[in-house]
PDB file of C-alpha atoms in Angstrom:
ATOM      1  CA  UNK A   1       0.002  -0.010   0.015  1.00 54.00           C
ATOM      2  CA  UNK A   2       1.462   3.374  -1.048  1.00 69.00           C
ATOM      3  CA  UNK A   3       1.349   6.357   1.192  1.00 88.00           C
ATOM      4  CA  UNK A   4      -2.207   7.597   1.819  1.00 93.00           C
ATOM      5  CA  UNK A   5      -3.180  10.700  -0.138  1.00 95.00           C
ATOM      6  CA  UNK A   6      -4.746  13.724   1.503  1.00 96.00           C
ATOM      7  CA  UNK A   7      -8.521  13.809   1.769  1.00 97.00           C
ATOM      8  CA  UNK A   8     -10.913  16.761   2.007  1.00 97.00           C
ATOM      9  CA  UNK A   9     -14.085  15.406   3.649  1.00 97.00           C
ATOM     10  CA  UNK A  10     -17.529  16.953   3.343  1.00 97.00           C
ATOM     11  CA  UNK A  11     -20.716  16.321   5.332  1.00 96.00           C
ATOM     12  CA  UNK A  12     -22.936  13.884   3.515  1.00 95.00           C
ATOM     13  CA  UNK A  13     -26.046  12.088   4.623  1.00 95.00           C
ATOM     14  CA  UNK A  14     -26.149   8.512   3.296  1.00 95.00           C
ATOM     15  CA  UNK A  15     -29.543   7.324   2.157  1.00 96.00           C
ATOM     16  CA  UNK A  16     -31.789   5.145   4.338  1.00 96.00           C
ATOM     17  CA  UNK A  17     -32.188   1.491   3.570  1.00 95.00           C
ATOM     18  CA  UNK A  18     -35.169  -0.662   2.740  1.00 95.00           C
ATOM     19  CA  UNK A  19     -35.011  -4.427   3.303  1.00 96.00           C
ATOM     20  CA  UNK A  20     -35.152  -6.707   0.265  1.00 97.00           C
ATOM     21  CA  UNK A  21     -37.490  -9.703   0.090  1.00 96.00           C
ATOM     22  CA  UNK A  22     -36.157 -12.886   1.720  1.00 95.00           C
ATOM     23  CA  UNK A  23     -33.401 -14.456  -0.345  1.00 95.00           C
ATOM     24  CA  UNK A  24     -33.825 -17.544  -2.478  1.00 95.00           C
ATOM     25  CA  UNK A  25     -32.483 -20.876  -1.204  1.00 93.00           C
ATOM     26  CA  UNK A  26     -28.732 -20.604  -0.469  1.00 86.00           C
ATOM     27  CA  UNK A  27     -26.815 -21.899  -3.470  1.00 88.00           C
ATOM     28  CA  UNK A  28     -23.905 -24.260  -3.352  1.00 93.00           C
ATOM     29  CA  UNK A  29     -20.844 -22.381  -4.569  1.00 95.00           C
ATOM     30  CA  UNK A  30     -18.103 -23.871  -6.633  1.00 96.00           C
ATOM     31  CA  UNK A  31     -14.878 -21.941  -6.193  1.00 96.00           C
ATOM     32  CA  UNK A  32     -12.405 -21.879  -9.025  1.00 95.00           C
ATOM     33  CA  UNK A  33      -8.764 -21.232  -8.275  1.00 94.00           C
ATOM     34  CA  UNK A  34      -6.966 -18.875 -10.625  1.00 94.00           C
ATOM     35  CA  UNK A  35      -3.445 -17.539 -10.525  1.00 94.00           C
ATOM     36  CA  UNK A  36      -3.679 -14.166  -8.891  1.00 95.00           C
ATOM     37  CA  UNK A  37      -5.522 -12.172  -6.239  1.00 97.00           C
ATOM     38  CA  UNK A  38      -8.807 -10.218  -6.291  1.00 97.00           C
ATOM     39  CA  UNK A  39     -10.407 -11.047  -9.686  1.00 98.00           C
ATOM     40  CA  UNK A  40     -12.687  -8.007  -9.461  1.00 97.00           C
ATOM     41  CA  UNK A  41     -14.927  -8.613 -12.519  1.00 98.00           C
ATOM     42  CA  UNK A  42     -15.898 -11.639 -14.587  1.00 98.00           C
ATOM     43  CA  UNK A  43     -17.203 -11.775 -18.172  1.00 98.00           C
ATOM     44  CA  UNK A  44     -17.846 -14.490 -20.783  1.00 97.00           C
ATOM     45  CA  UNK A  45     -16.877 -14.443 -24.486  1.00 97.00           C
ATOM     46  CA  UNK A  46     -18.822 -15.866 -27.416  1.00 95.00           C
ATOM     47  CA  UNK A  47     -17.154 -19.269 -26.981  1.00 95.00           C
ATOM     48  CA  UNK A  48     -18.116 -19.511 -23.292  1.00 95.00           C
ATOM     49  CA  UNK A  49     -14.588 -18.769 -22.043  1.00 97.00           C
ATOM     50  CA  UNK A  50     -14.494 -17.025 -18.656  1.00 98.00           C
ATOM     51  CA  UNK A  51     -12.316 -13.844 -18.405  1.00 98.00           C
ATOM     52  CA  UNK A  52     -11.150 -11.888 -15.434  1.00 98.00           C
ATOM     53  CA  UNK A  53      -8.414  -9.501 -14.342  1.00 98.00           C
ATOM     54  CA  UNK A  54      -6.345  -9.759 -11.156  1.00 98.00           C
ATOM     55  CA  UNK A  55      -4.626  -7.244  -8.881  1.00 97.00           C
ATOM     56  CA  UNK A  56      -1.154  -7.495 -10.437  1.00 97.00           C
ATOM     57  CA  UNK A  57      -2.445  -6.508 -13.877  1.00 98.00           C
ATOM     58  CA  UNK A  58      -2.845  -9.832 -15.578  1.00 98.00           C
ATOM     59  CA  UNK A  59      -5.879 -10.709 -17.731  1.00 98.00           C
ATOM     60  CA  UNK A  60      -6.785 -14.414 -17.301  1.00 98.00           C
ATOM     61  CA  UNK A  61      -9.027 -16.653 -19.393  1.00 98.00           C
ATOM     62  CA  UNK A  62     -10.529 -19.940 -18.160  1.00 96.00           C
ATOM     63  CA  UNK A  63     -11.627 -22.411 -20.832  1.00 92.00           C
ATOM     64  CA  UNK A  64     -14.101 -25.238 -20.595  1.00 86.00           C
ATOM     65  CA  UNK A  65     -11.495 -27.565 -19.118  1.00 86.00           C
ATOM     66  CA  UNK A  66     -11.064 -25.209 -16.161  1.00 86.00           C
ATOM     67  CA  UNK A  67      -7.416 -24.384 -17.003  1.00 90.00           C
ATOM     68  CA  UNK A  68      -6.501 -20.682 -16.605  1.00 95.00           C
ATOM     69  CA  UNK A  69      -4.303 -18.930 -19.189  1.00 96.00           C
ATOM     70  CA  UNK A  70      -2.644 -15.573 -18.873  1.00 97.00           C
ATOM     71  CA  UNK A  71      -3.696 -13.588 -21.925  1.00 98.00           C
ATOM     72  CA  UNK A  72      -2.293 -10.099 -21.261  1.00 98.00           C
ATOM     73  CA  UNK A  73      -0.842  -7.824 -18.659  1.00 98.00           C
ATOM     74  CA  UNK A  74      -2.067  -4.239 -18.433  1.00 98.00           C
ATOM     75  CA  UNK A  75       0.732  -3.150 -16.151  1.00 97.00           C
ATOM     76  CA  UNK A  76      -1.916  -1.553 -13.878  1.00 97.00           C
ATOM     77  CA  UNK A  77      -4.989  -2.665 -11.979  1.00 98.00           C
ATOM     78  CA  UNK A  78      -7.784  -4.087 -14.218  1.00 98.00           C
ATOM     79  CA  UNK A  79     -11.319  -3.660 -12.817  1.00 98.00           C
ATOM     80  CA  UNK A  80     -14.498  -3.842 -14.926  1.00 98.00           C
ATOM     81  CA  UNK A  81     -14.427  -5.857 -18.165  1.00 98.00           C
ATOM     82  CA  UNK A  82     -16.778  -6.156 -21.167  1.00 98.00           C
ATOM     83  CA  UNK A  83     -16.681  -7.754 -24.604  1.00 98.00           C
ATOM     84  CA  UNK A  84     -17.375  -5.721 -27.714  1.00 98.00           C
ATOM     85  CA  UNK A  85     -19.384  -6.813 -30.770  1.00 95.00           C
ATOM     86  CA  UNK A  86     -16.237  -8.066 -32.472  1.00 96.00           C
ATOM     87  CA  UNK A  87     -15.112  -9.916 -29.337  1.00 97.00           C
ATOM     88  CA  UNK A  88     -12.383  -7.556 -28.219  1.00 98.00           C
ATOM     89  CA  UNK A  89     -12.159  -7.054 -24.450  1.00 98.00           C
ATOM     90  CA  UNK A  90     -12.719  -3.652 -22.905  1.00 98.00           C
ATOM     91  CA  UNK A  91     -10.713  -3.191 -19.742  1.00 98.00           C
ATOM     92  CA  UNK A  92     -11.195  -0.465 -17.158  1.00 98.00           C
ATOM     93  CA  UNK A  93      -7.840  -0.039 -15.492  1.00 98.00           C
ATOM     94  CA  UNK A  94      -7.525   2.213 -12.456  1.00 96.00           C
ATOM     95  CA  UNK A  95      -3.947   3.139 -13.437  1.00 95.00           C
ATOM     96  CA  UNK A  96      -4.194   3.303 -17.248  1.00 97.00           C
ATOM     97  CA  UNK A  97      -7.732   4.230 -18.122  1.00 98.00           C
ATOM     98  CA  UNK A  98     -10.032   2.547 -20.612  1.00 98.00           C
ATOM     99  CA  UNK A  99      -8.204  -0.085 -22.604  1.00 98.00           C
ATOM    100  CA  UNK A 100      -9.066  -2.621 -25.354  1.00 98.00           C
ATOM    101  CA  UNK A 101      -7.464  -5.991 -25.886  1.00 98.00           C
ATOM    102  CA  UNK A 102      -7.704  -8.146 -29.010  1.00 98.00           C
ATOM    103  CA  UNK A 103      -7.432 -11.874 -28.122  1.00 97.00           C
ATOM    104  CA  UNK A 104      -6.710 -12.744 -31.794  1.00 96.00           C
ATOM    105  CA  UNK A 105      -3.685 -10.456 -32.194  1.00 97.00           C
ATOM    106  CA  UNK A 106      -2.633  -9.921 -28.596  1.00 97.00           C
ATOM    107  CA  UNK A 107      -2.758  -6.141 -29.158  1.00 98.00           C
ATOM    108  CA  UNK A 108      -3.526  -3.992 -26.050  1.00 98.00           C
ATOM    109  CA  UNK A 109      -4.448  -0.432 -26.834  1.00 98.00           C
ATOM    110  CA  UNK A 110      -5.474   2.640 -24.818  1.00 98.00           C
ATOM    111  CA  UNK A 111      -8.845   4.123 -25.763  1.00 98.00           C
ATOM    112  CA  UNK A 112      -9.186   6.827 -23.074  1.00 98.00           C
ATOM    113  CA  UNK A 113      -6.503   7.973 -20.627  1.00 98.00           C
ATOM    114  CA  UNK A 114      -7.564  11.608 -20.130  1.00 96.00           C
ATOM    115  CA  UNK A 115     -10.796  13.537 -19.801  1.00 94.00           C
ATOM    116  CA  UNK A 116     -10.633  17.252 -20.759  1.00 89.00           C
ATOM    117  CA  UNK A 117      -6.890  17.276 -20.002  1.00 92.00           C
ATOM    118  CA  UNK A 118      -7.334  15.433 -16.704  1.00 95.00           C
ATOM    119  CA  UNK A 119      -5.959  11.921 -16.142  1.00 96.00           C
ATOM    120  CA  UNK A 120      -8.705   9.307 -15.941  1.00 97.00           C
ATOM    121  CA  UNK A 121      -8.201   8.309 -12.334  1.00 96.00           C
ATOM    122  CA  UNK A 122     -10.505   5.362 -11.426  1.00 98.00           C
ATOM    123  CA  UNK A 123     -12.005   3.820 -14.594  1.00 98.00           C
ATOM    124  CA  UNK A 124     -14.459   1.327 -13.174  1.00 98.00           C
ATOM    125  CA  UNK A 125     -16.734  -0.458 -15.651  1.00 98.00           C
ATOM    126  CA  UNK A 126     -17.706  -0.319 -19.328  1.00 98.00           C
ATOM    127  CA  UNK A 127     -20.185  -1.598 -21.923  1.00 98.00           C
ATOM    128  CA  UNK A 128     -20.495  -1.261 -25.689  1.00 98.00           C
ATOM    129  CA  UNK A 129     -23.784  -0.664 -27.502  1.00 98.00           C
ATOM    130  CA  UNK A 130     -24.766  -2.197 -30.847  1.00 97.00           C
ATOM    131  CA  UNK A 131     -23.590   0.891 -32.751  1.00 97.00           C
ATOM    132  CA  UNK A 132     -20.132   0.785 -31.210  1.00 98.00           C
ATOM    133  CA  UNK A 133     -20.575   3.516 -28.599  1.00 98.00           C
ATOM    134  CA  UNK A 134     -18.856   2.718 -25.350  1.00 98.00           C
ATOM    135  CA  UNK A 135     -20.340   3.826 -21.986  1.00 98.00           C
ATOM    136  CA  UNK A 136     -18.011   3.772 -18.927  1.00 98.00           C
ATOM    137  CA  UNK A 137     -17.814   4.925 -15.367  1.00 98.00           C
ATOM    138  CA  UNK A 138     -15.189   6.643 -13.277  1.00 98.00           C
ATOM    139  CA  UNK A 139     -15.799   5.889  -9.575  1.00 98.00           C
ATOM    140  CA  UNK A 140     -13.964   8.973  -8.431  1.00 98.00           C
ATOM    141  CA  UNK A 141     -11.728  11.543 -10.032  1.00 97.00           C
ATOM    142  CA  UNK A 142      -9.728  11.922  -6.845  1.00 96.00           C
ATOM    143  CA  UNK A 143      -8.298   8.558  -5.898  1.00 96.00           C
ATOM    144  CA  UNK A 144      -7.130   5.311  -7.470  1.00 95.00           C
ATOM    145  CA  UNK A 145      -8.311   1.795  -6.619  1.00 95.00           C
ATOM    146  CA  UNK A 146      -5.680   1.258  -3.967  1.00 94.00           C
ATOM    147  CA  UNK A 147      -7.260   4.041  -1.877  1.00 96.00           C
ATOM    148  CA  UNK A 148     -10.938   3.489  -2.630  1.00 95.00           C
ATOM    149  CA  UNK A 149     -11.708   3.968   1.087  1.00 95.00           C
ATOM    150  CA  UNK A 150     -10.564   7.549   0.726  1.00 96.00           C
ATOM    151  CA  UNK A 151     -13.554   8.308  -1.533  1.00 96.00           C
ATOM    152  CA  UNK A 152     -15.949   6.625   0.920  1.00 94.00           C
ATOM    153  CA  UNK A 153     -14.606   8.492   3.935  1.00 95.00           C
ATOM    154  CA  UNK A 154     -14.354  11.793   2.113  1.00 96.00           C
ATOM    155  CA  UNK A 155     -18.001  11.673   1.103  1.00 96.00           C
ATOM    156  CA  UNK A 156     -17.624  13.754  -2.052  1.00 96.00           C
ATOM    157  CA  UNK A 157     -19.713  12.907  -5.128  1.00 97.00           C
ATOM    158  CA  UNK A 158     -16.801  12.737  -7.546  1.00 97.00           C
ATOM    159  CA  UNK A 159     -17.840   9.965  -9.953  1.00 98.00           C
ATOM    160  CA  UNK A 160     -19.111  10.174 -13.492  1.00 98.00           C
ATOM    161  CA  UNK A 161     -20.801   8.296 -16.331  1.00 98.00           C
ATOM    162  CA  UNK A 162     -19.090   8.907 -19.664  1.00 98.00           C
ATOM    163  CA  UNK A 163     -19.451   8.067 -23.339  1.00 98.00           C
ATOM    164  CA  UNK A 164     -16.816   7.288 -25.933  1.00 98.00           C
ATOM    165  CA  UNK A 165     -18.359   7.877 -29.343  1.00 98.00           C
ATOM    166  CA  UNK A 166     -17.384   6.049 -32.538  1.00 97.00           C
ATOM    167  CA  UNK A 167     -15.703   9.290 -33.631  1.00 97.00           C
ATOM    168  CA  UNK A 168     -13.320   8.992 -30.655  1.00 96.00           C
ATOM    169  CA  UNK A 169     -14.852  11.901 -28.760  1.00 97.00           C
ATOM    170  CA  UNK A 170     -15.400  11.490 -25.006  1.00 98.00           C
ATOM    171  CA  UNK A 171     -18.289  13.229 -23.237  1.00 97.00           C
ATOM    172  CA  UNK A 172     -19.522  13.292 -19.660  1.00 98.00           C
ATOM    173  CA  UNK A 173     -23.190  12.186 -19.433  1.00 98.00           C
ATOM    174  CA  UNK A 174     -23.637  12.449 -15.689  1.00 98.00           C
ATOM    175  CA  UNK A 175     -21.328  13.791 -12.959  1.00 98.00           C
ATOM    176  CA  UNK A 176     -21.564  14.266  -9.190  1.00 98.00           C
ATOM    177  CA  UNK A 177     -22.142  10.547  -8.651  1.00 98.00           C
ATOM    178  CA  UNK A 178     -21.365   8.792  -5.373  1.00 98.00           C
ATOM    179  CA  UNK A 179     -18.782   6.162  -6.357  1.00 98.00           C
ATOM    180  CA  UNK A 180     -20.089   5.311  -9.863  1.00 98.00           C
ATOM    181  CA  UNK A 181     -19.458   1.644 -10.504  1.00 98.00           C
ATOM    182  CA  UNK A 182     -21.101  -1.036 -12.628  1.00 98.00           C
ATOM    183  CA  UNK A 183     -22.705  -0.154 -15.978  1.00 98.00           C
ATOM    184  CA  UNK A 184     -24.783  -2.171 -18.438  1.00 98.00           C
ATOM    185  CA  UNK A 185     -27.353  -1.616 -21.231  1.00 98.00           C
ATOM    186  CA  UNK A 186     -30.974  -2.631 -21.077  1.00 98.00           C
ATOM    187  CA  UNK A 187     -31.847  -5.447 -23.466  1.00 98.00           C
ATOM    188  CA  UNK A 188     -33.448  -2.999 -25.910  1.00 98.00           C
ATOM    189  CA  UNK A 189     -30.640  -0.471 -25.440  1.00 98.00           C
ATOM    190  CA  UNK A 190     -33.129   2.205 -24.505  1.00 98.00           C
ATOM    191  CA  UNK A 191     -31.036   3.094 -21.450  1.00 98.00           C
ATOM    192  CA  UNK A 192     -27.754   2.672 -19.729  1.00 98.00           C
ATOM    193  CA  UNK A 193     -28.090   1.337 -16.184  1.00 99.00           C
ATOM    194  CA  UNK A 194     -25.393   2.334 -13.722  1.00 99.00           C
ATOM    195  CA  UNK A 195     -24.696   1.748 -10.083  1.00 98.00           C
ATOM    196  CA  UNK A 196     -23.502   4.129  -7.378  1.00 98.00           C
ATOM    197  CA  UNK A 197     -21.959   2.111  -4.593  1.00 97.00           C
ATOM    198  CA  UNK A 198     -22.048   4.538  -1.716  1.00 96.00           C
ATOM    199  CA  UNK A 199     -25.398   6.075  -2.778  1.00 97.00           C
ATOM    200  CA  UNK A 200     -26.724   2.481  -2.782  1.00 97.00           C
ATOM    201  CA  UNK A 201     -28.801   2.876  -5.920  1.00 98.00           C
ATOM    202  CA  UNK A 202     -29.172   1.959  -9.560  1.00 98.00           C
ATOM    203  CA  UNK A 203     -30.165   4.607 -12.124  1.00 98.00           C
ATOM    204  CA  UNK A 204     -30.986   4.814 -15.823  1.00 98.00           C
ATOM    205  CA  UNK A 205     -29.455   7.228 -18.273  1.00 98.00           C
ATOM    206  CA  UNK A 206     -32.015   7.234 -21.125  1.00 98.00           C
ATOM    207  CA  UNK A 207     -30.725   6.953 -24.696  1.00 98.00           C
ATOM    208  CA  UNK A 208     -34.044   6.911 -26.539  1.00 98.00           C
ATOM    209  CA  UNK A 209     -37.611   8.214 -26.148  1.00 97.00           C
ATOM    210  CA  UNK A 210     -38.916  11.387 -24.542  1.00 97.00           C
ATOM    211  CA  UNK A 211     -36.559  11.023 -21.562  1.00 97.00           C
ATOM    212  CA  UNK A 212     -33.418  10.715 -23.688  1.00 98.00           C
ATOM    213  CA  UNK A 213     -30.496  12.502 -22.040  1.00 98.00           C
ATOM    214  CA  UNK A 214     -31.952  12.372 -18.537  1.00 98.00           C
ATOM    215  CA  UNK A 215     -31.304  10.264 -15.470  1.00 98.00           C
ATOM    216  CA  UNK A 216     -34.137   8.507 -13.538  1.00 98.00           C
ATOM    217  CA  UNK A 217     -33.838   6.184 -10.551  1.00 98.00           C
ATOM    218  CA  UNK A 218     -34.380   2.409 -10.987  1.00 98.00           C
ATOM    219  CA  UNK A 219     -33.640   1.061  -7.518  1.00 98.00           C
ATOM    220  CA  UNK A 220     -32.997   3.222  -4.442  1.00 98.00           C
ATOM    221  CA  UNK A 221     -32.272   2.751  -0.711  1.00 98.00           C
ATOM    222  CA  UNK A 222     -30.582  -0.574  -1.160  1.00 98.00           C
ATOM    223  CA  UNK A 223     -29.502  -2.268   2.112  1.00 96.00           C
ATOM    224  CA  UNK A 224     -25.978  -2.739   0.739  1.00 95.00           C
ATOM    225  CA  UNK A 225     -23.500  -1.454  -1.785  1.00 96.00           C
ATOM    226  CA  UNK A 226     -23.905  -2.409  -5.453  1.00 97.00           C
ATOM    227  CA  UNK A 227     -20.774  -2.998  -7.479  1.00 98.00           C
ATOM    228  CA  UNK A 228     -20.497  -4.332 -11.007  1.00 98.00           C
ATOM    229  CA  UNK A 229     -23.702  -5.170 -12.887  1.00 98.00           C
ATOM    230  CA  UNK A 230     -24.678  -7.019 -16.045  1.00 98.00           C
ATOM    231  CA  UNK A 231     -27.772  -7.806 -18.149  1.00 98.00           C
ATOM    232  CA  UNK A 232     -29.141 -11.347 -17.948  1.00 98.00           C
ATOM    233  CA  UNK A 233     -30.465 -13.416 -20.839  1.00 96.00           C
ATOM    234  CA  UNK A 234     -34.092 -12.439 -20.036  1.00 97.00           C
ATOM    235  CA  UNK A 235     -33.215  -8.753 -19.639  1.00 98.00           C
ATOM    236  CA  UNK A 236     -32.951  -8.680 -15.824  1.00 98.00           C
ATOM    237  CA  UNK A 237     -30.220  -6.608 -14.242  1.00 98.00           C
ATOM    238  CA  UNK A 238     -27.813  -8.699 -12.190  1.00 98.00           C
ATOM    239  CA  UNK A 239     -26.052  -6.804  -9.400  1.00 98.00           C
ATOM    240  CA  UNK A 240     -23.063  -7.915  -7.378  1.00 98.00           C
ATOM    241  CA  UNK A 241     -23.618  -6.583  -3.842  1.00 97.00           C
ATOM    242  CA  UNK A 242     -20.137  -6.180  -2.389  1.00 96.00           C
ATOM    243  CA  UNK A 243     -21.270  -5.664   1.159  1.00 94.00           C
ATOM    244  CA  UNK A 244     -24.043  -4.734   3.582  1.00 94.00           C
ATOM    245  CA  UNK A 245     -24.043  -1.070   4.635  1.00 93.00           C
ATOM    246  CA  UNK A 246     -21.275  -0.111   7.102  1.00 89.00           C
ATOM    247  CA  UNK A 247     -22.896   1.373  10.218  1.00 90.00           C
ATOM    248  CA  UNK A 248     -19.711   3.210  11.305  1.00 90.00           C
ATOM    249  CA  UNK A 249     -19.257   4.771   7.849  1.00 91.00           C
ATOM    250  CA  UNK A 250     -22.929   5.838   7.771  1.00 93.00           C
ATOM    251  CA  UNK A 251     -22.555   7.408  11.195  1.00 95.00           C
ATOM    252  CA  UNK A 252     -19.349   9.296  10.305  1.00 94.00           C
ATOM    253  CA  UNK A 253     -20.500  10.717   6.939  1.00 95.00           C
ATOM    254  CA  UNK A 254     -22.765  13.493   8.280  1.00 96.00           C
ATOM    255  CA  UNK A 255     -20.413  14.354  11.167  1.00 95.00           C
ATOM    256  CA  UNK A 256     -17.810  17.110  11.212  1.00 96.00           C
ATOM    257  CA  UNK A 257     -15.200  16.549   8.478  1.00 97.00           C
ATOM    258  CA  UNK A 258     -12.362  16.973  10.967  1.00 96.00           C
ATOM    259  CA  UNK A 259     -13.284  13.634  12.585  1.00 96.00           C
ATOM    260  CA  UNK A 260     -12.875  11.720   9.363  1.00 95.00           C
ATOM    261  CA  UNK A 261      -9.729  13.648   8.493  1.00 96.00           C
ATOM    262  CA  UNK A 262      -8.170  12.608  11.767  1.00 96.00           C
ATOM    263  CA  UNK A 263      -9.233   8.958  11.393  1.00 94.00           C
ATOM    264  CA  UNK A 264      -7.771   8.888   7.915  1.00 96.00           C
ATOM    265  CA  UNK A 265      -4.511  10.318   9.134  1.00 94.00           C
ATOM    266  CA  UNK A 266      -4.103   8.274  12.276  1.00 95.00           C
ATOM    267  CA  UNK A 267      -5.484   4.781  11.490  1.00 95.00           C
ATOM    268  CA  UNK A 268      -3.717   2.255   9.307  1.00 94.00           C
ATOM    269  CA  UNK A 269      -5.560   1.754   6.035  1.00 94.00           C
ATOM    270  CA  UNK A 270      -6.703  -1.784   6.898  1.00 90.00           C
ATOM    271  CA  UNK A 271      -8.424  -0.539  10.065  1.00 92.00           C
ATOM    272  CA  UNK A 272     -10.555   2.067   8.368  1.00 92.00           C
ATOM    273  CA  UNK A 273     -14.251   1.218   7.677  1.00 87.00           C
ATOM    274  CA  UNK A 274     -14.490  -1.407   4.973  1.00 83.00           C
ATOM    275  CA  UNK A 275     -16.820  -3.764   3.143  1.00 80.00           C
ATOM    276  CA  UNK A 276     -17.995  -6.891   4.874  1.00 76.00           C
ATOM    277  CA  UNK A 277     -17.383 -10.312   3.356  1.00 71.00           C
ATOM    278  CA  UNK A 278     -20.174 -12.225   1.672  1.00 78.00           C
ATOM    279  CA  UNK A 279     -21.295 -13.648  -1.692  1.00 91.00           C
ATOM    280  CA  UNK A 280     -24.410 -11.666  -2.442  1.00 96.00           C
ATOM    281  CA  UNK A 281     -26.119 -11.083  -5.786  1.00 97.00           C
ATOM    282  CA  UNK A 282     -29.561  -9.635  -6.631  1.00 98.00           C
ATOM    283  CA  UNK A 283     -31.432  -9.351  -9.916  1.00 98.00           C
ATOM    284  CA  UNK A 284     -33.892  -6.575 -10.675  1.00 98.00           C
ATOM    285  CA  UNK A 285     -36.510  -6.002 -13.353  1.00 98.00           C
ATOM    286  CA  UNK A 286     -35.097  -3.569 -15.845  1.00 98.00           C
ATOM    287  CA  UNK A 287     -38.368  -1.616 -16.161  1.00 98.00           C
ATOM    288  CA  UNK A 288     -39.597  -1.114 -12.597  1.00 98.00           C
ATOM    289  CA  UNK A 289     -36.742  -2.266 -10.355  1.00 98.00           C
ATOM    290  CA  UNK A 290     -38.630  -5.199  -8.794  1.00 98.00           C
ATOM    291  CA  UNK A 291     -36.481  -7.802  -7.114  1.00 98.00           C
ATOM    292  CA  UNK A 292     -36.621 -10.914  -9.260  1.00 98.00           C
ATOM    293  CA  UNK A 293     -34.111 -13.102  -7.364  1.00 97.00           C
ATOM    294  CA  UNK A 294     -31.605 -12.838  -4.560  1.00 97.00           C
ATOM    295  CA  UNK A 295     -28.849 -15.184  -3.510  1.00 96.00           C
ATOM    296  CA  UNK A 296     -26.649 -14.951  -0.397  1.00 95.00           C
ATOM    297  CA  UNK A 297     -24.036 -17.428   0.562  1.00 93.00           C
ATOM    298  CA  UNK A 298     -22.070 -17.590   3.844  1.00 88.00           C
ATOM    299  CA  UNK A 299     -19.485 -19.977   2.369  1.00 91.00           C
ATOM    300  CA  UNK A 300     -16.264 -18.968   4.119  1.00 91.00           C
ATOM    301  CA  UNK A 301     -14.181 -19.590   0.981  1.00 93.00           C
ATOM    302  CA  UNK A 302     -15.698 -16.690  -0.972  1.00 94.00           C
ATOM    303  CA  UNK A 303     -16.845 -13.159  -0.159  1.00 92.00           C
ATOM    304  CA  UNK A 304     -16.800  -9.483  -1.218  1.00 94.00           C
ATOM    305  CA  UNK A 305     -18.614 -10.153  -4.490  1.00 96.00           C
ATOM    306  CA  UNK A 306     -17.908  -7.377  -7.032  1.00 97.00           C
ATOM    307  CA  UNK A 307     -18.644  -8.930 -10.433  1.00 98.00           C
ATOM    308  CA  UNK A 308     -21.456 -11.011 -11.818  1.00 98.00           C
ATOM    309  CA  UNK A 309     -22.399 -12.559 -15.184  1.00 98.00           C
ATOM    310  CA  UNK A 310     -24.902 -15.152 -16.312  1.00 98.00           C
ATOM    311  CA  UNK A 311     -23.747 -17.827 -18.727  1.00 96.00           C
ATOM    312  CA  UNK A 312     -24.746 -21.427 -19.601  1.00 93.00           C
ATOM    313  CA  UNK A 313     -27.121 -21.823 -16.695  1.00 95.00           C
ATOM    314  CA  UNK A 314     -24.508 -20.616 -14.238  1.00 96.00           C
ATOM    315  CA  UNK A 315     -23.996 -17.379 -12.415  1.00 97.00           C
ATOM    316  CA  UNK A 316     -20.304 -16.444 -12.221  1.00 98.00           C
ATOM    317  CA  UNK A 317     -19.048 -14.084  -9.464  1.00 98.00           C
ATOM    318  CA  UNK A 318     -15.890 -12.081  -9.156  1.00 98.00           C
ATOM    319  CA  UNK A 319     -14.466 -10.619  -5.946  1.00 97.00           C
ATOM    320  CA  UNK A 320     -11.994  -8.360  -4.203  1.00 95.00           C
ATOM    321  CA  UNK A 321     -10.198  -9.115  -0.949  1.00 90.00           C
ATOM    322  CA  UNK A 322      -9.319 -12.712  -1.826  1.00 93.00           C
ATOM    323  CA  UNK A 323      -8.465 -15.266  -4.502  1.00 95.00           C
ATOM    324  CA  UNK A 324     -10.622 -17.206  -6.889  1.00 96.00           C
ATOM    325  CA  UNK A 325     -13.838 -16.927  -8.915  1.00 97.00           C
ATOM    326  CA  UNK A 326     -17.023 -18.699  -7.942  1.00 96.00           C
ATOM    327  CA  UNK A 327     -20.215 -19.876  -9.663  1.00 96.00           C
ATOM    328  CA  UNK A 328     -23.466 -21.574  -8.816  1.00 95.00           C
ATOM    329  CA  UNK A 329     -26.105 -23.233 -10.934  1.00 95.00           C
ATOM    330  CA  UNK A 330     -29.244 -21.194 -11.556  1.00 93.00           C
TER     331      UNK A 330
END
């Protein structure tokens, strides 16, 4: 862990929480060992191969035989992943920005490293539409992944939803977001759905219709923190819930900023308020935000779920804070 950066906390009142319906029967997790730590996101290519990125920068593919292969190394910290129409891999890298990797040629290229002359600081997740437009999030413009707790403790709404057009131009669609995270498209591509982890909500940025260019809420007052998200085969929105709400963090946020500044300065990073372990995923109806399914596992081998994707009758889950991917049968 590098030296902690300075923070400038503000008073912020976290949203209240509403309980979700009781979870579905607890699934039996299968944990898949991979070479590396903290495979934050998980995606599937057209051939059914599982892809993830680990903390040391490597991009790893797992074929049908379960054998992992190192496919690339970003030299940074890969976070959210997504495949494009032509089966190239979009990589959000906290150190390098928005990247694209071609598995056929092995070429790794940078698509976005700066926004309006400012370095892209915490590229978090991305998705490509049918016309080639790429939508991506920046969790915070103030800190990198290694110090994500700084953004939580600071309380500033410093995240954004952005668009990379087919002409190469980058525009900011929504700013002032509380730790913008997962992003996906609705099945009909009428809207981009994005998550704000600390605001504990999902929202829609409308692409078509009378609401085009506006943001409306889809799910609010979640009892935990949504991370990466994906669209299921039937159009539902799968959400990896990295943790229940942290009571200490919620208590500190509206208090005097000097308290949080002192805690940040005096406490070791690992003792600061953090996510709680658990494998928790929820799916929501893309139109009205109804809970369609919810799965929670207390398997001690796997927790801090941050990525989720549906494929071949299985739900694959990525994580931070530990090794390995996991899946269970739907």
